XYZ file of C-alpha atoms in Angstrom:
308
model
C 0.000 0.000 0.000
C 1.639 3.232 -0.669
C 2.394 5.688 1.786
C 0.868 9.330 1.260
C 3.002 12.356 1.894
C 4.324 12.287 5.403
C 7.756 12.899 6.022
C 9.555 9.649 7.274
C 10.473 9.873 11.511
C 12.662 12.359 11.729
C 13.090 14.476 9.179
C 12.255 17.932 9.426
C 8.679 18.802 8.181
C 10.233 20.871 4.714
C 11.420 17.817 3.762
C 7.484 16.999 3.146
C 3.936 17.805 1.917
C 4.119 20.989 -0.803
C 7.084 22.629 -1.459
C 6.596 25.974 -3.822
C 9.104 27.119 -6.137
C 8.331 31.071 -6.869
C 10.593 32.670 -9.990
C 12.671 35.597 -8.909
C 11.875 38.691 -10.254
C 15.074 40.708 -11.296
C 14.884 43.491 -13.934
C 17.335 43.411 -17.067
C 20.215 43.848 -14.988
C 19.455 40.775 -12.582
C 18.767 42.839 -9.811
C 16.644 41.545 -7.639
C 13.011 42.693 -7.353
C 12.630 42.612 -3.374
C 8.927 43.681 -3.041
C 7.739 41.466 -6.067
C 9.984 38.592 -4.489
C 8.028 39.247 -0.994
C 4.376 39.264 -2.812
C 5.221 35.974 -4.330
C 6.227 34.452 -0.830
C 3.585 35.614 0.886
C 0.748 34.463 -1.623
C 2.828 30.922 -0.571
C 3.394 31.685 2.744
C -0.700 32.865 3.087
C -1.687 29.747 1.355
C -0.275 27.377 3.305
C 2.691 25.760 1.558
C 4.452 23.237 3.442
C 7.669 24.706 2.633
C 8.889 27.650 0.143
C 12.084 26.813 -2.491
C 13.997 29.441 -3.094
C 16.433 30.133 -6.090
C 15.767 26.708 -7.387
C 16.017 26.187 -11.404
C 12.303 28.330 -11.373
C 13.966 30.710 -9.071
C 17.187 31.458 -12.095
C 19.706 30.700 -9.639
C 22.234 29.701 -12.651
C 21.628 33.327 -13.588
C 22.081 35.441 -10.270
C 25.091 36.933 -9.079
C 25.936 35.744 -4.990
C 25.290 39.178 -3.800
C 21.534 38.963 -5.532
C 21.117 35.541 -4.311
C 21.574 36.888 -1.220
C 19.553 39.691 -0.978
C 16.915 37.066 -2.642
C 16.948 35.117 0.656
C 17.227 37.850 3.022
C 13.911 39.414 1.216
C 12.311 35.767 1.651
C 13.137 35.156 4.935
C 11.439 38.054 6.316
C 8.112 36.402 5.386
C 8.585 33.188 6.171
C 10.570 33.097 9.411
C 8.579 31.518 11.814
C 5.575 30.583 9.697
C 7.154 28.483 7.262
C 10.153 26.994 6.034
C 12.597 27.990 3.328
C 15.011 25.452 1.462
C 17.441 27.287 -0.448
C 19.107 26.662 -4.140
C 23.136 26.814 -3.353
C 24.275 25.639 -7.005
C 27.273 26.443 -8.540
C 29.913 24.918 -10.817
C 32.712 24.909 -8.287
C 32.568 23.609 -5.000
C 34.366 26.815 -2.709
C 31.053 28.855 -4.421
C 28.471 26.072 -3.982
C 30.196 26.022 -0.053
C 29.866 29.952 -0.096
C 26.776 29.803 -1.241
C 25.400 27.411 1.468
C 27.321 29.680 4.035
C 25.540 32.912 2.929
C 21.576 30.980 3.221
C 22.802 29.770 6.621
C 23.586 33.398 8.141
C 20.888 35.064 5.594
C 18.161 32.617 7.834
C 17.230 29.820 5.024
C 15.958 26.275 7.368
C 17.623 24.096 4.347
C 19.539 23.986 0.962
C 18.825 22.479 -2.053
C 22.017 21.647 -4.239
C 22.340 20.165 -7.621
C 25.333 19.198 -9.353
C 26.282 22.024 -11.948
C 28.352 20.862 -14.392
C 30.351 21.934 -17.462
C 32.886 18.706 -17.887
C 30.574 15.903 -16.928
C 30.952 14.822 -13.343
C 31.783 11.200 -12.060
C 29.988 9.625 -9.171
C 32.639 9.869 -6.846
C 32.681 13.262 -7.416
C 29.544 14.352 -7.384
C 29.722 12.494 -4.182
C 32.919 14.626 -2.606
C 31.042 17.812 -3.952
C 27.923 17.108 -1.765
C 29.639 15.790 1.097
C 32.349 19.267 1.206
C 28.818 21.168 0.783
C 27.039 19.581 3.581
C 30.040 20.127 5.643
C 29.917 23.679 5.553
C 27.206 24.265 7.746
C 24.542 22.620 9.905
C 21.700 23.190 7.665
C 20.217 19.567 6.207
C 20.897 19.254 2.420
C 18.788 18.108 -0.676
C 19.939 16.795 -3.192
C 18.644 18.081 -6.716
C 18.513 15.653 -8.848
C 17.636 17.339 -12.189
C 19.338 15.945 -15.478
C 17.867 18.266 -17.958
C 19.593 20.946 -16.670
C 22.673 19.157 -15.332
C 22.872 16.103 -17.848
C 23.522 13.770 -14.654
C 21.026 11.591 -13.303
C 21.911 10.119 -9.777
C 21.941 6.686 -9.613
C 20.094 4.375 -6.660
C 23.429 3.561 -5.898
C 24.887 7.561 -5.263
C 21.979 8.320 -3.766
C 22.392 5.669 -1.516
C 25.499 6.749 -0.360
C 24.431 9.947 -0.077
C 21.451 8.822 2.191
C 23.617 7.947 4.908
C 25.712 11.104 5.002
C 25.474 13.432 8.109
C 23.199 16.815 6.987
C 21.841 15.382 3.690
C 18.649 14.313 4.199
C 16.415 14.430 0.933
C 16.150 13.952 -2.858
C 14.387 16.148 -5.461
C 13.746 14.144 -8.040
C 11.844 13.503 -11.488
C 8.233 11.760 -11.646
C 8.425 9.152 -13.828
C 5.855 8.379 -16.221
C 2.513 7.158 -14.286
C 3.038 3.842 -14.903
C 6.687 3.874 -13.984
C 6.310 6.039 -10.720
C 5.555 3.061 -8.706
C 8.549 0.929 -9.611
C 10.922 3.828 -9.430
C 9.886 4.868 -6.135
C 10.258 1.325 -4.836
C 14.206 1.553 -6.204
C 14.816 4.412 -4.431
C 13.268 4.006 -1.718
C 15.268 0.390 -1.183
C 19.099 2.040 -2.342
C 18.083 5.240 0.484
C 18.082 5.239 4.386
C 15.123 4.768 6.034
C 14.888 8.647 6.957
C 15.413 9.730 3.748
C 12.622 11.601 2.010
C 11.841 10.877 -1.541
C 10.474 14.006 -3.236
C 9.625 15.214 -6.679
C 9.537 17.663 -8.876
C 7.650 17.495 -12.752
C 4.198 18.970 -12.008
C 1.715 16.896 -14.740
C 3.326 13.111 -12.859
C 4.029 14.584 -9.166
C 0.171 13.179 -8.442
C 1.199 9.827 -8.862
C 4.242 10.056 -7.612
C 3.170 11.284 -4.491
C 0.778 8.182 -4.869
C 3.249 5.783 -4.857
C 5.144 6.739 -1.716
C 6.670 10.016 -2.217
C 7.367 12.721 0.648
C 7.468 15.823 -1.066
C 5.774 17.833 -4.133
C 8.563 20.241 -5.268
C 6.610 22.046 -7.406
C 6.644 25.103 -10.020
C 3.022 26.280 -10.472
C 2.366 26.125 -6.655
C 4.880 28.672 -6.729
C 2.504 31.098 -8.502
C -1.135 29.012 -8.472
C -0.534 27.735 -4.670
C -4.244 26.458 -3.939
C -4.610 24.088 -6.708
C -1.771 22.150 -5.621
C -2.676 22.137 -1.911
C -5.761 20.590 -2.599
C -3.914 17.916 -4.620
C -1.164 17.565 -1.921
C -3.842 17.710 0.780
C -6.419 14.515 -0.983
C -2.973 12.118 -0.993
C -2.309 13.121 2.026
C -6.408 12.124 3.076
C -5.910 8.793 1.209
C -8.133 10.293 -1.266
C -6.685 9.043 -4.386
C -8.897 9.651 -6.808
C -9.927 13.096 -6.042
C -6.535 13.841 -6.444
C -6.364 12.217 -9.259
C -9.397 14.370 -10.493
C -8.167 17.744 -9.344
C -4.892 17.268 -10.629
C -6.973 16.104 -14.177
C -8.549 19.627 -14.165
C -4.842 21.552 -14.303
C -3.966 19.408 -17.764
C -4.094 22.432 -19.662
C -1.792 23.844 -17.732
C 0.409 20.805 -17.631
C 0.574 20.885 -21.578
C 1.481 24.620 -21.330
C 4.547 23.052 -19.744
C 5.495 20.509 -21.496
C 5.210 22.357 -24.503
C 6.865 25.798 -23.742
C 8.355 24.765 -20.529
C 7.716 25.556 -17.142
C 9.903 28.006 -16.603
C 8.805 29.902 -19.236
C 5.038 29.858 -18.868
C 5.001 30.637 -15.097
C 6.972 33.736 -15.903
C 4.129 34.535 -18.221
C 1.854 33.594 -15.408
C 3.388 35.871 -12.891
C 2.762 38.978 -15.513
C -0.683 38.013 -16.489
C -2.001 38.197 -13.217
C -0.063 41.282 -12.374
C 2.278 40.080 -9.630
C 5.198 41.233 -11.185
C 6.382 42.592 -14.768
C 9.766 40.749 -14.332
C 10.686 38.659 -17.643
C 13.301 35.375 -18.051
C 17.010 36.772 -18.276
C 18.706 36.596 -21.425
C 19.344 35.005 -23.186
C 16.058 33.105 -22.498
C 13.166 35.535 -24.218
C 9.717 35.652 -23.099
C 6.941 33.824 -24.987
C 5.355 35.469 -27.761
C 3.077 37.108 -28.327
C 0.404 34.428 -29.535
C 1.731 32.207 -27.344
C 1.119 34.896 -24.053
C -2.163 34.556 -25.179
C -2.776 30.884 -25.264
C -1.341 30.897 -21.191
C -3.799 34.139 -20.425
C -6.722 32.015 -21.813
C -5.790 28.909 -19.726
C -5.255 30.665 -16.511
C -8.877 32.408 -17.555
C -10.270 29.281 -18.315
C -9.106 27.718 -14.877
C -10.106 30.561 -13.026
C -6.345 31.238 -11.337
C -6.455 35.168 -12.099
């Protein structure tokens, strides 16, 4: 019988439930926008997110400078301290910035981080494994792992991620849903290569249903970062062992689903974000914003869904 989304005993409660992944508005000289960055948490924050990711791959963190990324957390953290917690992206190609990084979210406030391995020579396991480990030794702060191969070109085996399991301060995965029918079976391999306190999560909004389904801790998701209700109600009927309205709800945001998979997420939520006026901030370049016609297709499925 799979297990909804509880956290295993003892991990922290971000390591569970919905986690939302706002963008970060910057204007066109990636500056950060601090009081469109504070809106966007506090829709979360006011919703009732389970936990808020910051400067994750829908937060641009490849694209911010460290000072930015830090003035991105402190501008988070003072509307979520105390009401809910923030994991924070600490990604960067060499390991003294990624450790840096993770420094700067620990004295900025940030509960967790959330690291993936950014790459421009491919990286070997046992690397990837000494770069996490040196990371997670920087501070006291328990560590994700991001496990996202279409932006790094690494996936992490059972195996690594086993290993990584059992090291002090890393305590959960990101990871991609697999295909419906393969959520189940992937789940089940991770889940028997991991500790037993090690929370599963995963990201890839139109399979994160089932893969909460099947076992999985934590919904790391993009459109709750922007559309939070829809997704709590989603989260909240797995979590009530209410399959198949989940199954339902999460049936009823397919248009919005194929906006992603056919523009990509990252795109279309940054459309999103302007259509319903929370912020005029568009992608940095080189990445351009929709056009036009295609602007017009995502205002007439947010219409159509009633998320203005």
């Amino acid at each position: 019988m799979p297990v909804p989304i509880f956290a295993p005993e003892g991990i922290m409660n971000l390591f569970s439930g919905l986690s939302a992944f706002p963008i970060t508005p910057c204007n066109e000289a990636g500056e950060v926008d601090v009081e469109a960055l504070q809106r966007l948490v506090e829709r979360l924050v006011h919703a009732g997110v389970d936990s808020t990711g910051l400067l994750g791959s829908t937060g641009s963190y490849p694209y911010l400078a460290r000072a930015e990324r830090r003035l991105a957390i402190e501008a988070a953290v003072e509307i979520t301290r105390g009401r809910v917690p923030l994991l924070v992206g600490v990604g960067a190609l060499r390991t003294d910035d990624a450790v840096a990084l993770a420094q700067d979210a620990r004295t900025a406030g940030a509960d967790a981080l959330l690291l993936a391995p950014v790459s421009y020579i491919p990286l070997l396991e046992d690397e990837v494994f000494a770069h996490f480990t040196t990371v997670a030794a920087a501070t006291d702060l328990p560590l994700c792992v991001y496990n996202n191969p279409a932006t790094t070109g690494l996936t992490f085996s059972p195996a690594l991620l086993g290993r990584l399991s059992r090291v002090p301060n890393i305590r959960a995965a990101k990871n991609p849903a697999a295909a419906p029918d393969e959520m189940a079976a992937l789940h089940d391999r991770l889940k028997g290569a991991t500790a037993a306190d090690f929370s599963l999560g995963y990201s890839g909004d139109w399979h994160a249903t089932e893969a909460l389904i099947a076992g999985g801790t934590t919904w790391y998701s993009v459109a709750a970062g922007l559309f939070p209700e829809p997704c709590m109600r989603i989260a909240r009927a797995v979590q009530a062992g209410e399959y198949e309205q989940a199954r339902r709800l999460n049936a009823e945001l397919e248009p919005l689903w194929a906006l992603f998979r056919r523009y990509s997420s990252y795109r279309v939520i940054h459309a999103a974000a302007q259509l319903i006026g929370v912020t005029d901030a568009r992608p940095p370049q080189p990445i351009l914003p929709l056009p036009a016609e295609v602007h017009a297709e995502v205002a007439q499925v947010i219409a159509r869904l009633g998320l203005e």
